[in-house]
Coordinates of C-alpha atoms and ligand atoms in Angstrom, one line a residue:
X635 CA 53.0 120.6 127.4
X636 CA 53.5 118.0 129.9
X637 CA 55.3 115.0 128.0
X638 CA 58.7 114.2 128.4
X639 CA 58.9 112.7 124.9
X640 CA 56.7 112.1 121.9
X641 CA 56.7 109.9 119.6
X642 CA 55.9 109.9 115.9
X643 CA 55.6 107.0 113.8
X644 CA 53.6 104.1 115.6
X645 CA 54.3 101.2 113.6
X646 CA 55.9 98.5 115.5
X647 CA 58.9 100.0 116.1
X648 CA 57.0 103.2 117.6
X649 CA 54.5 101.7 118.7
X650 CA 56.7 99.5 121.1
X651 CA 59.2 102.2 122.0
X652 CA 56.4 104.3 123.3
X653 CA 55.2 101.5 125.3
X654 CA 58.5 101.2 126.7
X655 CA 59.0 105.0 127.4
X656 CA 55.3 104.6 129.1
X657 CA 56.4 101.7 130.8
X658 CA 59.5 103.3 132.7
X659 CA 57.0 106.3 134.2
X660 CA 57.8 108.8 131.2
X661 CA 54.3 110.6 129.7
X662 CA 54.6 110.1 126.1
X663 CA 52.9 112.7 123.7
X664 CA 52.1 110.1 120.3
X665 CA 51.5 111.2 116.6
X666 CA 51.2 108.9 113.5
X667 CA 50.4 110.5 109.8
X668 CA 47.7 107.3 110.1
X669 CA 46.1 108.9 113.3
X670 CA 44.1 105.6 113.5
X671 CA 47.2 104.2 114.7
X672 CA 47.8 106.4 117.7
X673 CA 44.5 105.8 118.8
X674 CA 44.9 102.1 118.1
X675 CA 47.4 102.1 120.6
X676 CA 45.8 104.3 123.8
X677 CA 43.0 102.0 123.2
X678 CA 45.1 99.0 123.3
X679 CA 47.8 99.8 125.7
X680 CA 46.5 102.7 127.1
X681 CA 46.7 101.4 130.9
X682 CA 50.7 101.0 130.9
X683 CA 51.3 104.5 131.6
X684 CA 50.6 108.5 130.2
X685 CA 49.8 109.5 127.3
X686 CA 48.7 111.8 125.5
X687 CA 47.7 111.0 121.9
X688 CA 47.9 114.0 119.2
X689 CA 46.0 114.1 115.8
X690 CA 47.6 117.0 114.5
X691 CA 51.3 118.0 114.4
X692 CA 50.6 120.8 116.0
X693 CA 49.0 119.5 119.0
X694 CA 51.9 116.9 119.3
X695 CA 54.2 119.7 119.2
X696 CA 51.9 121.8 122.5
X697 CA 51.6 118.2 123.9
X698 CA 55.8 118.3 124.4
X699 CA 57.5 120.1 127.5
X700 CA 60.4 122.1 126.7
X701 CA 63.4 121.4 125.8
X702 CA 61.2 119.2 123.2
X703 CA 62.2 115.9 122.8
X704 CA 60.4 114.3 119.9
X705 CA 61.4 111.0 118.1
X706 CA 60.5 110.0 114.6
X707 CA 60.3 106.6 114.2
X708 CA 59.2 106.1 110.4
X709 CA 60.7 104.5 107.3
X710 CA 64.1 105.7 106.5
X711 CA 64.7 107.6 103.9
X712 CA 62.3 110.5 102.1
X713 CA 59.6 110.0 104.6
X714 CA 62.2 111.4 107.3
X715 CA 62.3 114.1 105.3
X716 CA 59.3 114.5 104.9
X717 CA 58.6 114.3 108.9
X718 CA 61.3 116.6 109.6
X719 CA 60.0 119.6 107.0
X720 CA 56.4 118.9 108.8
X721 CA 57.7 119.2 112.4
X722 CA 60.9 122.1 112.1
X723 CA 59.2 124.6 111.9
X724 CA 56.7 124.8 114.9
X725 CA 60.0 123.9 116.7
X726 CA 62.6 126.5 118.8
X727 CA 65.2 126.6 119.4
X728 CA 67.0 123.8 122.2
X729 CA 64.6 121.3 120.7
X730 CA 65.7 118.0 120.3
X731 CA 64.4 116.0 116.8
X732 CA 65.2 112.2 117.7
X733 CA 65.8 110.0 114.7
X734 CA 65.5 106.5 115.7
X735 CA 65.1 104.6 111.9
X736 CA 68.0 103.1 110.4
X737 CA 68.8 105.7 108.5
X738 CA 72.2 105.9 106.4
X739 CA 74.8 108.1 108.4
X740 CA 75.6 110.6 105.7
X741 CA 71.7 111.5 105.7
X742 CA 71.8 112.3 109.4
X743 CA 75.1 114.1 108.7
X744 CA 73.1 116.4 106.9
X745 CA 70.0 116.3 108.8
X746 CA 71.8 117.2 111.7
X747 CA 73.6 120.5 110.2
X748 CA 70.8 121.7 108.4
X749 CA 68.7 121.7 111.7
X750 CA 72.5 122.7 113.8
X751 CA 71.4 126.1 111.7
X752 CA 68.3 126.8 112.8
X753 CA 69.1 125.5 116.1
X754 CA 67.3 122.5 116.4
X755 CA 69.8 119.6 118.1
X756 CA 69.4 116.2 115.7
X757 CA 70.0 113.3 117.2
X758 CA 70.2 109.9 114.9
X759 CA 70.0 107.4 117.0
X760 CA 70.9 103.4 115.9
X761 CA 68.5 100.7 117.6
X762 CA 68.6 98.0 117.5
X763 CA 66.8 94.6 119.6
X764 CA 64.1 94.9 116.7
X765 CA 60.5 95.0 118.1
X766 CA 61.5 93.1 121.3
X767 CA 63.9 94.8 122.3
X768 CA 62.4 98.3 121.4
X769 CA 59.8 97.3 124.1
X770 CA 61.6 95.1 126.4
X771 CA 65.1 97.2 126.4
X772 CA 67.1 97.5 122.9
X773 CA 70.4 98.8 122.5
X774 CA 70.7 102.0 121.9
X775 CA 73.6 104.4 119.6
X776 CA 73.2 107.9 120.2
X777 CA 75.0 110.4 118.0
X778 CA 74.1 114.1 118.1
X779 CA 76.1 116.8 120.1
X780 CA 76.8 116.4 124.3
X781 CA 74.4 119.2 124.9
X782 CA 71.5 117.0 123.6
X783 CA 73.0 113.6 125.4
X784 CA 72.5 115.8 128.4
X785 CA 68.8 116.1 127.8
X786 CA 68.5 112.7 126.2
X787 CA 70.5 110.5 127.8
X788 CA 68.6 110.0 131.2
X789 CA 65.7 109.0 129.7
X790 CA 67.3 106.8 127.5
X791 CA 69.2 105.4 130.0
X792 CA 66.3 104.0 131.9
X793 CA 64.6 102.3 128.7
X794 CA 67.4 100.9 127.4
X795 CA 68.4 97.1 128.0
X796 CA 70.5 96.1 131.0
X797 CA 73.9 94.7 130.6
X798 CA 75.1 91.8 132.6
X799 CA 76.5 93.6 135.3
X800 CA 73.5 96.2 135.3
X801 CA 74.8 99.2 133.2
X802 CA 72.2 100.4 130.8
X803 CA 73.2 99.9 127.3
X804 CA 73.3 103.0 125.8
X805 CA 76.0 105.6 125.4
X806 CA 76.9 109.2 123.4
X807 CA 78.6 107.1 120.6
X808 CA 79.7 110.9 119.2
X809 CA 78.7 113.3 117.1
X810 CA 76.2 113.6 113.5
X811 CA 76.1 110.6 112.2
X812 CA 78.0 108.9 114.9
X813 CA 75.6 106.8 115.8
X814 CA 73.9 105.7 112.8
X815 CA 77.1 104.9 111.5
X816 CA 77.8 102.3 114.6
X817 CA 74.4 101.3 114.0
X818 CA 75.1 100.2 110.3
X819 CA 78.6 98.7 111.2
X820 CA 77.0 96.8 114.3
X821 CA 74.6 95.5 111.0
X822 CA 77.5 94.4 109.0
X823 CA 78.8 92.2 111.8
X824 CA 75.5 90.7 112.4
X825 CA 75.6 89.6 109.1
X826 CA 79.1 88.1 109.1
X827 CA 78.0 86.3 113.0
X828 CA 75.3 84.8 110.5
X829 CA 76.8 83.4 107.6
X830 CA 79.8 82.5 110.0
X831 CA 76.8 80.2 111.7
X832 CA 75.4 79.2 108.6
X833 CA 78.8 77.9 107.4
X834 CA 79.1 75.6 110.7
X835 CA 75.6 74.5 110.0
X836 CA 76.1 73.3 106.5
X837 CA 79.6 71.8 107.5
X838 CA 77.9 70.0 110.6
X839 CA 75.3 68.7 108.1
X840 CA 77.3 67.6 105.2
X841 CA 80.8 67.1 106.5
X842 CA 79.8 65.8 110.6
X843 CA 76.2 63.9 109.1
X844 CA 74.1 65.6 111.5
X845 CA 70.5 66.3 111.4
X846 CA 69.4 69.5 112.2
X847 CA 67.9 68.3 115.6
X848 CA 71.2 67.1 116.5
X849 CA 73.2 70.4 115.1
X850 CA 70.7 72.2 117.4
X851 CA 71.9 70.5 120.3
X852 CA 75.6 70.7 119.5
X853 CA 75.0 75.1 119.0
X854 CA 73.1 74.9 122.4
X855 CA 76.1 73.1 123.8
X856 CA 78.6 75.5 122.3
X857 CA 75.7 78.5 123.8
X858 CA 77.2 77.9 127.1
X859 CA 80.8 78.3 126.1
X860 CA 82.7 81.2 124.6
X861 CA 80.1 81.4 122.2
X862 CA 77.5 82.3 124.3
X863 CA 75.0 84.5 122.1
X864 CA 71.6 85.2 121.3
X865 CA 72.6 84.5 117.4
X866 CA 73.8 80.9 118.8
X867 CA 70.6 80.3 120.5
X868 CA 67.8 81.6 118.2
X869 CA 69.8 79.4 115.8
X870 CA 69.5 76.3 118.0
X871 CA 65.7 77.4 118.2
X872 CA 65.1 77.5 113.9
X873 CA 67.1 74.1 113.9
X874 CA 64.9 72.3 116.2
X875 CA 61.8 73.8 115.1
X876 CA 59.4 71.0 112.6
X877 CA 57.5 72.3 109.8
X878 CA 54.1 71.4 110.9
X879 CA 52.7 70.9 107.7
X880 CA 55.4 67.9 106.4
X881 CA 56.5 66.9 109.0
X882 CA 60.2 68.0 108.3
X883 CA 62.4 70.4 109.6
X884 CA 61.4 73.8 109.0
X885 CA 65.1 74.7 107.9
X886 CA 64.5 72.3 105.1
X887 CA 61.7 74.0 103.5
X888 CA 62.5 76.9 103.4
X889 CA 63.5 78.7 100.0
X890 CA 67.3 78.6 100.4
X891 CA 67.9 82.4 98.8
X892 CA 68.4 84.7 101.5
X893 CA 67.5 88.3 101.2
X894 CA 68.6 91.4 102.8
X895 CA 67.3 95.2 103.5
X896 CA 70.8 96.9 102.9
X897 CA 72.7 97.9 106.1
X898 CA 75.2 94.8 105.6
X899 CA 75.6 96.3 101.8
X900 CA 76.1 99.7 103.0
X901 CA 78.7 98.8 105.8
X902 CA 80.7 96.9 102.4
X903 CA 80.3 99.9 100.8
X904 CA 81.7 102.6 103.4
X905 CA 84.4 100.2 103.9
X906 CA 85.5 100.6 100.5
X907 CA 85.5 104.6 100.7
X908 CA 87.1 104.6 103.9
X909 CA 89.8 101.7 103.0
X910 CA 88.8 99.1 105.3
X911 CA 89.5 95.2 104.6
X912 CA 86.2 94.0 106.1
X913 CA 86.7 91.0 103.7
X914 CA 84.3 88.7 106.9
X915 CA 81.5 91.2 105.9
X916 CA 81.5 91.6 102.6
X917 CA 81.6 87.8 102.1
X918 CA 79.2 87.2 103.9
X919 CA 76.6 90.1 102.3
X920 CA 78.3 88.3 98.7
X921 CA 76.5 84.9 100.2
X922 CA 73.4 86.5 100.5
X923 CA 73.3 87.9 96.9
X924 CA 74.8 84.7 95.3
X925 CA 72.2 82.5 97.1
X926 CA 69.5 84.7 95.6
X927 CA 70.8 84.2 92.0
X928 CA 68.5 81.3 91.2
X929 CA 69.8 81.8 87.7
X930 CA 73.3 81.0 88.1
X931 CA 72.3 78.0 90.3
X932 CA 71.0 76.2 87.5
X933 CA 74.3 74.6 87.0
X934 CA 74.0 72.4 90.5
X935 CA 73.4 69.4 88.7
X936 CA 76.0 69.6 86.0
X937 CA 79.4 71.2 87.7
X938 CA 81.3 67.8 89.7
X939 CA 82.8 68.0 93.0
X940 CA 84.9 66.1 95.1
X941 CA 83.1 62.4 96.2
X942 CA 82.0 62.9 100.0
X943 CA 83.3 60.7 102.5
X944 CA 81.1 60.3 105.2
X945 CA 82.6 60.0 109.0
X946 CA 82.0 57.9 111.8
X947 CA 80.1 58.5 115.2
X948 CA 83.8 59.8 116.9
X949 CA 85.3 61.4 114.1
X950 CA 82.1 63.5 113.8
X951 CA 82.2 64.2 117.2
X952 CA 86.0 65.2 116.9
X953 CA 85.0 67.6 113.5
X954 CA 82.3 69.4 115.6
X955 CA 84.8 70.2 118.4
X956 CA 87.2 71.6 115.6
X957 CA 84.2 73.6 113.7
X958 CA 83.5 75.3 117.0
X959 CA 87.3 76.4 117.0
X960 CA 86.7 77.7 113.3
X961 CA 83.6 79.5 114.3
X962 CA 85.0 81.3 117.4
X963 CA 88.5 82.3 115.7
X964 CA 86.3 83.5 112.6
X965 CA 83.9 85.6 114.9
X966 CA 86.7 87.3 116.6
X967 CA 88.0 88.2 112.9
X968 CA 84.6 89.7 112.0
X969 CA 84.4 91.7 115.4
X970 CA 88.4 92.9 114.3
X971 CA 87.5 94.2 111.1
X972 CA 84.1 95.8 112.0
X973 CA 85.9 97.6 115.0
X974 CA 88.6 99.0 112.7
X975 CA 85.9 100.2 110.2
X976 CA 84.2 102.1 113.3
X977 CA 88.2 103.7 114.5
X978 CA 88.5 104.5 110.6
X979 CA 85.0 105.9 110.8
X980 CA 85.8 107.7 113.8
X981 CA 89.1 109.5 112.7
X982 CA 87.6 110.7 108.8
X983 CA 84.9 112.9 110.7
X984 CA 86.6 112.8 113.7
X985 CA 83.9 111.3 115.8
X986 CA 86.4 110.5 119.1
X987 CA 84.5 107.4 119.3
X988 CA 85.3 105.3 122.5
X989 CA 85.5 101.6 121.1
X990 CA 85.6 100.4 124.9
X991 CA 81.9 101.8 125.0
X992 CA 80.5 100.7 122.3
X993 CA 81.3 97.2 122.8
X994 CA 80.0 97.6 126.3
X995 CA 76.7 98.8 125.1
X996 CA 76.5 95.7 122.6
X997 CA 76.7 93.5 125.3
X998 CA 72.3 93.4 126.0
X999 CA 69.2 94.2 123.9
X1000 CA 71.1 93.8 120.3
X1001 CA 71.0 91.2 118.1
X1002 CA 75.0 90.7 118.4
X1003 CA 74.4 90.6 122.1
X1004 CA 77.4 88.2 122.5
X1005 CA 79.3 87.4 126.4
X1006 CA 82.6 87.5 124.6
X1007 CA 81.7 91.7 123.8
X1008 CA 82.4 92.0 127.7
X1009 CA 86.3 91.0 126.9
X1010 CA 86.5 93.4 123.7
X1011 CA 85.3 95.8 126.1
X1012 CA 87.8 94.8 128.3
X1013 CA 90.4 95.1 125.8
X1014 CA 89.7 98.6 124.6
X1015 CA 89.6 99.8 128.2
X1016 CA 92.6 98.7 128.9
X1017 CA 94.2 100.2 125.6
X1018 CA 91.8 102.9 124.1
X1019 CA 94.2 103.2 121.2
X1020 CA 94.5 99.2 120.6
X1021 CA 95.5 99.9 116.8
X1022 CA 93.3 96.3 116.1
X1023 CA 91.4 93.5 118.2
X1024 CA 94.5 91.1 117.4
X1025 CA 96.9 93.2 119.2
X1026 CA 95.2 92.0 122.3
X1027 CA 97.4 89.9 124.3
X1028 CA 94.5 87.5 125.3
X1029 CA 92.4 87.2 122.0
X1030 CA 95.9 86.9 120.0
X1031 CA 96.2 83.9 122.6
X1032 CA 92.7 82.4 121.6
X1033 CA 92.8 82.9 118.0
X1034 CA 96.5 81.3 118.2
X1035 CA 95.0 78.4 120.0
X1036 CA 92.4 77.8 117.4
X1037 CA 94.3 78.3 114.8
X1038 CA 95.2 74.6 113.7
X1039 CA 91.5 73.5 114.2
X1040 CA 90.7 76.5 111.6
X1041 CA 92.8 75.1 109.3
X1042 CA 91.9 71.6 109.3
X1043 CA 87.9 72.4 109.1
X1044 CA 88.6 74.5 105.5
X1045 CA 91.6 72.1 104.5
X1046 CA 88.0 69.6 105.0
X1047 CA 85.4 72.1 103.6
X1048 CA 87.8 72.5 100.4
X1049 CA 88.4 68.1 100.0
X1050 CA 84.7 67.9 100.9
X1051 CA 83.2 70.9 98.3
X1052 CA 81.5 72.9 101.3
X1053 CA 81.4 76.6 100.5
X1054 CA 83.3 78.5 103.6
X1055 CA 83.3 82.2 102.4
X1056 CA 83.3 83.5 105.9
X1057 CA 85.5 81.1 107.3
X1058 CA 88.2 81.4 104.4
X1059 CA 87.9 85.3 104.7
X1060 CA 88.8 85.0 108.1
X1061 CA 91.8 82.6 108.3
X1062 CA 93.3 84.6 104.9
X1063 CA 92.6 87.8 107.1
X1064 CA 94.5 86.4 109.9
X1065 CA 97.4 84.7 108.2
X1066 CA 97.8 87.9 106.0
X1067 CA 98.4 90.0 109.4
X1068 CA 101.1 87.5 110.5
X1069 CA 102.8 87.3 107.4
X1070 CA 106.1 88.6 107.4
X1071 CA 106.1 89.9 103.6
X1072 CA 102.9 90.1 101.5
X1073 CA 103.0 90.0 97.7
X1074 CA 101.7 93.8 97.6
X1075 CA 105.4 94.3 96.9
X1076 CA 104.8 92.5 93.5
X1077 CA 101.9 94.3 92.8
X1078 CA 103.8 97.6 93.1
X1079 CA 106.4 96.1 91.1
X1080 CA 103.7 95.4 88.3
X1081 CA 102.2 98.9 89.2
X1082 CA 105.2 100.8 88.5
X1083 CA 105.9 98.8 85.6
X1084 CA 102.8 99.1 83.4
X1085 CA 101.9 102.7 84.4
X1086 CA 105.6 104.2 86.2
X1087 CA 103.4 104.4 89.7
X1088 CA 106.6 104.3 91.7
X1089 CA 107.2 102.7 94.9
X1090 CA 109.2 102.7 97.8
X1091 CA 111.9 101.0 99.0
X1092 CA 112.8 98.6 102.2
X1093 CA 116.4 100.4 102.5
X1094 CA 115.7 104.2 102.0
X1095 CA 113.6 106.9 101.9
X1096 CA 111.9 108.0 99.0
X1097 CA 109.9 107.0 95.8
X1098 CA 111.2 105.4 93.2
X1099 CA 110.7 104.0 89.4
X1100 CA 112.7 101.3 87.7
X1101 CA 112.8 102.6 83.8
X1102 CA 111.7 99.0 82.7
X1103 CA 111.3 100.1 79.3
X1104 CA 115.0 101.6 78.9
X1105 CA 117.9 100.1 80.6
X1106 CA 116.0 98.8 83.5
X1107 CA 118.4 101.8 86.0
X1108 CA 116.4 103.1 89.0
X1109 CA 115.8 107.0 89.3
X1110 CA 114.1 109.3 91.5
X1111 CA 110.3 109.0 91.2
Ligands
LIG2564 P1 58.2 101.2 108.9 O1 59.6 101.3 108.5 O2 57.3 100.2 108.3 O3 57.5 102.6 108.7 C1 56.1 102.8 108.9 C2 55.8 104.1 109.6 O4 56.3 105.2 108.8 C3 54.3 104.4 109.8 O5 54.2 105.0 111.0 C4 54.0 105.3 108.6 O6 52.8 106.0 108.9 C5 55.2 106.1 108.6 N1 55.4 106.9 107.4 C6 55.7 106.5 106.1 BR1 55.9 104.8 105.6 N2 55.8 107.5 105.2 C7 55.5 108.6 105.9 C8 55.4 110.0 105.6 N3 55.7 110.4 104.4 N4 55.1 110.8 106.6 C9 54.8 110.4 107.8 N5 54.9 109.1 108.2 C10 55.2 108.2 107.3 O7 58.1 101.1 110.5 P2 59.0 100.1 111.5 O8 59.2 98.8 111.0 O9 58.3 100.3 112.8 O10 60.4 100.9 111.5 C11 60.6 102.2 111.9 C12 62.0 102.6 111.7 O11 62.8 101.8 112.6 C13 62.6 102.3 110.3 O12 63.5 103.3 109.9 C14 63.3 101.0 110.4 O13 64.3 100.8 109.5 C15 63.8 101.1 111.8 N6 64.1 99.9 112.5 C16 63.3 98.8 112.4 C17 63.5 97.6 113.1 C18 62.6 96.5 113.0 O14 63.0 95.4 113.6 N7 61.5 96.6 112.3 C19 64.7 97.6 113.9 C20 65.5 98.7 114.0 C21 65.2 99.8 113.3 P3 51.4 105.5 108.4 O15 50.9 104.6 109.6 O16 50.6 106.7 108.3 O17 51.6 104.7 107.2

């Protein structure tokens, strides 16, 4: 065989990633179960670069030079399975099966040592960019062992997007599931980015007055700032777009229940196994699921809230300012959580994940793609083990400077009715770190008294149990 990589699965995800692979000199061996598809696309495309289109698994397997490199690019879940059962066996060993879906970590966990068996390197890869960036440069999450980021890595390297200062975003995130699970946490903070804009959006509107027009300009304002993000300007882009059919702006007719494909859920739910307060995320994927609950939204007309005050020209002006505070010190709480989920990750399968690097490769071609990623890169080189984001001199600066603006936009949202899930999440996140005592010592005071749990004390080593049903003496627990 003469291609450098194949690729099976040609919907658009394929289809563009093959492109792309074409498009940077590689000859790309294609395969679809549909062959239609693959011949779709040669016809179509055919003049960007080699390839060589296969109608049988077999001949997409000849069509491959050796070490094979072949990515499946097909709907997560049983159909990789399915793909992978079709293609192992007319593999050898040293081949390199490529799983570029957004499939859940644990899967490529076991993907990856069933085919470590047999000798076959598995590689689940997170992408993300969506179809754009697939062809124009995504960002790319590479787990798998070093020996295949050897034989991958180059050619990745040169399809991948380009970060500001030119490196290619892409880099061995780690081993198994590595990747995928970066993938799905790099999910879970686009999610929380979202609401966290959404939430300055609806305060701009009903707090600050503005139309959506003007909120567009004010996010392509804050766009050149600290800010600067492609989730702040396609959001000025969906503001200032008019439904051409009323008339009105398209953000008002659109159904207001927002739905999800589960990457956000499943980040919320490793978080839980592994520990991690990721209360940013989780609120966030809780707005989603509460907005679809038409149900339970009957009661809009019947439940009172507080009698809105509206604000003059300046005082509107002077809220914006202080929303952008709440938004920026909220953001850098998301980015702290979902970077602790990824070193908590990292440690329960022992993944050695570089944090440094996987902000740096977040910095072009995802949809977090953010300029402030280049500082929390920044941070992490300069400490690997930074134990959280907060324990950065310079962002423990920022949030500190943001912090009274924070608190006056929910002190607002709250007097005004304006749900702020992601904001609240945040500032309780923040002023739980700072506290100097936290109730949990109550809570194991109710604990041990209610089930004899035992807990420890400030003074001394040891566990202990008050005997709260008898004479109220401490003993040994
Ligand atoms: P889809 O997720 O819609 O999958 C369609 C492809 O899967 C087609 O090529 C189809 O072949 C193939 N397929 C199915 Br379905 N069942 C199969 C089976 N049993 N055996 C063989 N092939 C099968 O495609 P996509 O939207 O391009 O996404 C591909 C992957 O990339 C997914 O895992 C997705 O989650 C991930 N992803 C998508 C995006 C995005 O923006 N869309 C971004 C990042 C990652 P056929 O043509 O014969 O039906």
């Amino acid at each position: 065989g003469t291609a450098q990589i194949g690729v099976t699965g040609l919907a658009v995800m394929g289809r563009n990633l093959a492109r792309n692979f074409a498009r940077n000199g590689f000859t790309v061996a294609l395969h679809n179960r549909t062959a239609s598809k693959t011949h779709a696309l040669v016809d179509e495309f055919g003049d960007e670069g080699v390839f060589v289109p296969a109608d049988s698994a077999e001949e997409f397997v000849a069509a491959l030079e050796r070490p094979r490199r072949l990515v499946i690019m097909v709907k997560a879940g049983d159909p990789t399975d399915a793909v992978i059962q079709e293609f192992a066996p007319l593999l050898e060993e040293g081949d390199v099966i490529i799983d570029g879906g957004n499939a859940h970590f644990a899967d490529t966990r076991r993907r990856e040592k069933e085919l470590r068996e047999r000798g076959i390197h598995f590689v689940g890869v997170g992408i993300s960019g969506g179809e754009e960036g697939a062809l124009h440069g995504p960002s790319i999450m590479p787990g798998g062992s070093t020996e295949s980021y050897a034989s991958l890595g180059p050619l990745l390297e040169r399809v991948a997007a380009k970060a500001p200062d030119d490196a290619p975003t892409v880099a061995h995130i780690g081993p198994d599931g590595a990747g995928h699970f970066v993938k799905m946490v790099h999910n879970g903070i686009e999610y929380a980015d979202m609401q966290l804009i959404a939430e300055a959006y609806h305060l701009l509107r009903a707090v600050a007055g503005y139309s959506p027009e003007k909120i567009a300009e004010t996010f392509r304002t804050w766009n050149t700032g600290r800010l600067d993000s492609y989730l702040i300007e396609i959001t000025a882009e969906v503001l200032a777009h008019t439904d051409a059919e009323t008339g009105k702006p398209f953000v008002d007719v659109v159904v207001d229940q927002a739905e999800q494909k589960g990457t956000g859920r499943w980040t919320v739910q490793i978080a839980l196994d592994l520990g991690v307060p990721v209360s940013g995320i989780a609120e966030a994927v809780f707005a989603r699921s509460l907005s679809g609950h038409a149900g339970l939204r009957d009661v809009s007309q019947t439940l009172p809230g507080p009698r809105a005050t509206a604000l003059g020209e300046a005082e509107a002006a002077r809220f914006a300012d202080q929303v952008e505070q709440a938004l920026y010190a909220s953001k850098i709480v998301s980015y702290t959580q979902g970077f602790h989920q990824i070193q908590a990750g990292s440690e329960e399968y022992g993944w050695n994940i570089d944090l440094g690097s996987v902000a740096a490769i977040w910095r072009a071609g995802c949809i977090i793609r953010a300029a402030f990623l280049d500082r929390i890169r920044g941070a992490y080189d300069a400490q690997r083990d930074l134990p959280s984001l907060l324990a950065d001199k310079q962002f423990a600066e920022e949030i500190g400077a943001a912090q009274d603006d924070w608190r006056e936009v929910l002190a607002t949202a709250v007097r005004q009715g304006v749900p702020t899930p992601g904001f609240a999440a945040a500032l309780s996140y923040y002023d739980a770190l700072r506290a100097e005592r936290l109730p949990a010592a109550l809570t194991q005071g109710q604990r041990d008294f209610f089930g004899a749990h035992t807990y420890r004390r400030t003074d001394r080593e040891g566990s202990f149990h008050t005997l709260w049903g008898g004479d109220r003496s401490e003993v040994s627990g």
